[in-house]
């Protein structure tokens, strides 16, 4: 069959910006069968499959697309499932443009094949399909801490190998960032629920309202018969800039703002966990979380939303599609600007009921200097260029750091400078044989064979059980570890 | 779902409940808190643990039915269930290096001061408790405090029980006498602020238990941030106990009123819903 020579991606149907900005329904409605077949036909089925090397879990991309060419969604889905546990999620929120699609040969002249959209299409066609059968476990218990993308992927992988997996979640709903963070217009809650439902149908237990490190410690998990513990607690602690005014009322971390809206449903009338009227809203940051916060603010009735980001348009770390959607919806981009102070209504006039609330933000212009170690041009302040922007709400979306709770409560768990658990090494400094180590990956950089990310046995003494996939999802899940109590020796069967 | 094993009314609108939560009961310590949701559409509210029965697997909470959620909770009876109950969260109160302590409690906050006083008493330390209420109808746990205190002062705003004074008066008298090495205050923000200010000239260690607005309670949202010693701290993971001298109380008071309008509206709705409960 001749490939489709169309140079651009088959467009993704999206809802009218004017209509969609009034609700939390999904923005991109997904390919139809015809669109999927048309787009699949753009794949050249290259022998060396460069796209696969761009995928953190090495999905056999040309092979799944081959199934789609003939309209075989189920076949395509099964191929994806060989390598990935959360296709409906990843098809929507992976940064494909910097991963698989960046390697696509079609991208040299024109746009690459829309691999992400095809993955989503194959997954969606299945979500409504038959449920998974519950399988007998091998009776070996593994604990997974955190039910975010990392934990879910790990649980799926281990359950597939027959382990009796229990996932511990601190909140009252499973899904981690997929539930509290990513809004429904980008990743509908029903998709997340369906993926979690697939896991529980396979026998994975999910214990909600359980904070490991407080309700139970890691050591107690071992005492309770878990042979291995996977730490997938993510990087959930919000960062602030350390500038004056960050504790004013009306200043939120993106985590708080998104949690109020997504997890606690502040958008429902009379919601128990509200957000104050937003008014003019400034979102600081340029990543996916900043885009999510900005677009959520619009949907929550903000009178205007501005993104303040210290670098330029090309440097925005968010997925291109999210930036485009944000612009279509009316988010204004104030690039090469950085906040230096958040301004509040003064406390002196006590009659002013707004005292202690934010009234604006002082920003400074930036210009791009020399590239940093990651190759991104470093933003430099333009001296004396400060000016004030009025706003009623300010949302900080400048990143997060690892939650230190597990480290604080687990004796002997080594962490690096940033607080990420390290590979648990033996006393001689080498990876101890028969310990389980996840593989740490930097966002956008592969540092291991994709096989490492799928819970298969690695070579030599260390066996890796982890899911690189989660890296693709958020770009923030920088660590996940399985480690085993020294007293246990029965963990060589992974 | 978590079962309510027992319910007692300690004073008008002040209710004690024993919740069936064995894992929480097993590890809870004085000073820690739990987060609960009454119903599936409810908000998450933090309540400090008022005690635990490890053998029975129950956790004691004491709360004032003053907001929409606590009013909903107050409508539940023994045998009913609440949707979510997670904990223990936060760090336990540190009682090391204390010989003679002043434990100051205000209003419903005295319910949380009690386990701290009991812990100190159990460790053989000298405990001087000072508890204050608006009037005699609101006095709770008087006998329990008397039982674990070497000295006990009860004050009310109107003098209808104990002395007519604010807690700062007996506190100042005690500080004048001297011999105390720590003051632990638990109660409304203004009370804690002035208790700390009363101690400042005497320079003894102060500990306050902060209870800001929270959502997740595990460090994820940053809603509960406070300025302590000029640095941003999260009450849920770094606290809830902090050095009283270092806490920026004015900021904490402003932040605690952030949703005053929404809260008032929801409270009114709840009042209408539960006619007669006011």
GROMACS .gro file of N, CA, C and O in nm, chain A residues 12-15 26-32 35 92 120 124:
model
   60
   12UNK      N    1  -0.666   1.727   1.447
   12UNK     CA    2  -0.745   1.671   1.557
   12UNK      C    3  -0.870   1.757   1.573
   12UNK      O    4  -0.860   1.879   1.587
   13UNK      N    5  -0.987   1.696   1.569
   13UNK     CA    6  -1.106   1.778   1.590
   13UNK      C    7  -1.112   1.831   1.734
   13UNK      O    8  -1.085   1.757   1.828
   14UNK      N    9  -1.138   1.959   1.746
   14UNK     CA   10  -1.149   2.019   1.880
   14UNK      C   11  -1.280   2.096   1.888
   14UNK      O   12  -1.336   2.136   1.788
   15UNK      N   13  -1.324   2.115   2.010
   15UNK     CA   14  -1.448   2.192   2.030
   15UNK      C   15  -1.420   2.341   2.015
   15UNK      O   16  -1.308   2.386   2.039
   26UNK      N   17  -1.384   1.759   2.752
   26UNK     CA   18  -1.258   1.745   2.680
   26UNK      C   19  -1.254   1.836   2.557
   26UNK      O   20  -1.352   1.850   2.485
   27UNK      N   21  -1.137   1.896   2.537
   27UNK     CA   22  -1.119   1.992   2.427
   27UNK      C   23  -1.101   1.920   2.295
   27UNK      O   24  -1.168   1.949   2.196
   28UNK      N   25  -1.010   1.825   2.291
   28UNK     CA   26  -0.984   1.747   2.170
   28UNK      C   27  -1.077   1.627   2.172
   28UNK      O   28  -1.077   1.550   2.267
   29UNK      N   29  -1.156   1.612   2.068
   29UNK     CA   30  -1.260   1.508   2.075
   29UNK      C   31  -1.215   1.374   2.019
   29UNK      O   32  -1.287   1.276   2.031
   30UNK      N   33  -1.096   1.369   1.957
   30UNK     CA   34  -1.043   1.240   1.913
   30UNK      C   35  -1.073   1.212   1.767
   30UNK      O   36  -1.171   1.259   1.710
   31UNK      N   37  -0.983   1.132   1.706
   31UNK     CA   38  -1.000   1.095   1.565
   31UNK      C   39  -1.123   1.007   1.545
   31UNK      O   40  -1.159   0.927   1.630
   32UNK      N   41  -1.184   1.023   1.427
   32UNK     CA   42  -1.283   0.924   1.384
   32UNK      C   43  -1.206   0.809   1.319
   32UNK      O   44  -1.085   0.820   1.296
   35UNK      N   45  -1.033   0.927   1.003
   35UNK     CA   46  -0.914   1.009   1.032
   35UNK      C   47  -0.798   0.922   1.076
   35UNK      O   48  -0.683   0.942   1.035
   92UNK      N   49  -0.291   1.108   2.553
   92UNK     CA   50  -0.340   1.244   2.572
   92UNK      C   51  -0.235   1.339   2.629
   92UNK      O   52  -0.232   1.456   2.594
  120UNK      N   53  -0.397   0.738   2.132
  120UNK     CA   54  -0.521   0.771   2.201
  120UNK      C   55  -0.640   0.703   2.131
  120UNK      O   56  -0.728   0.647   2.197
  124UNK      N   57  -0.886   0.453   2.319
  124UNK     CA   58  -1.026   0.489   2.339
  124UNK      C   59  -1.119   0.384   2.280
  124UNK      O   60  -1.224   0.354   2.337
   0.00000   0.00000   0.00000
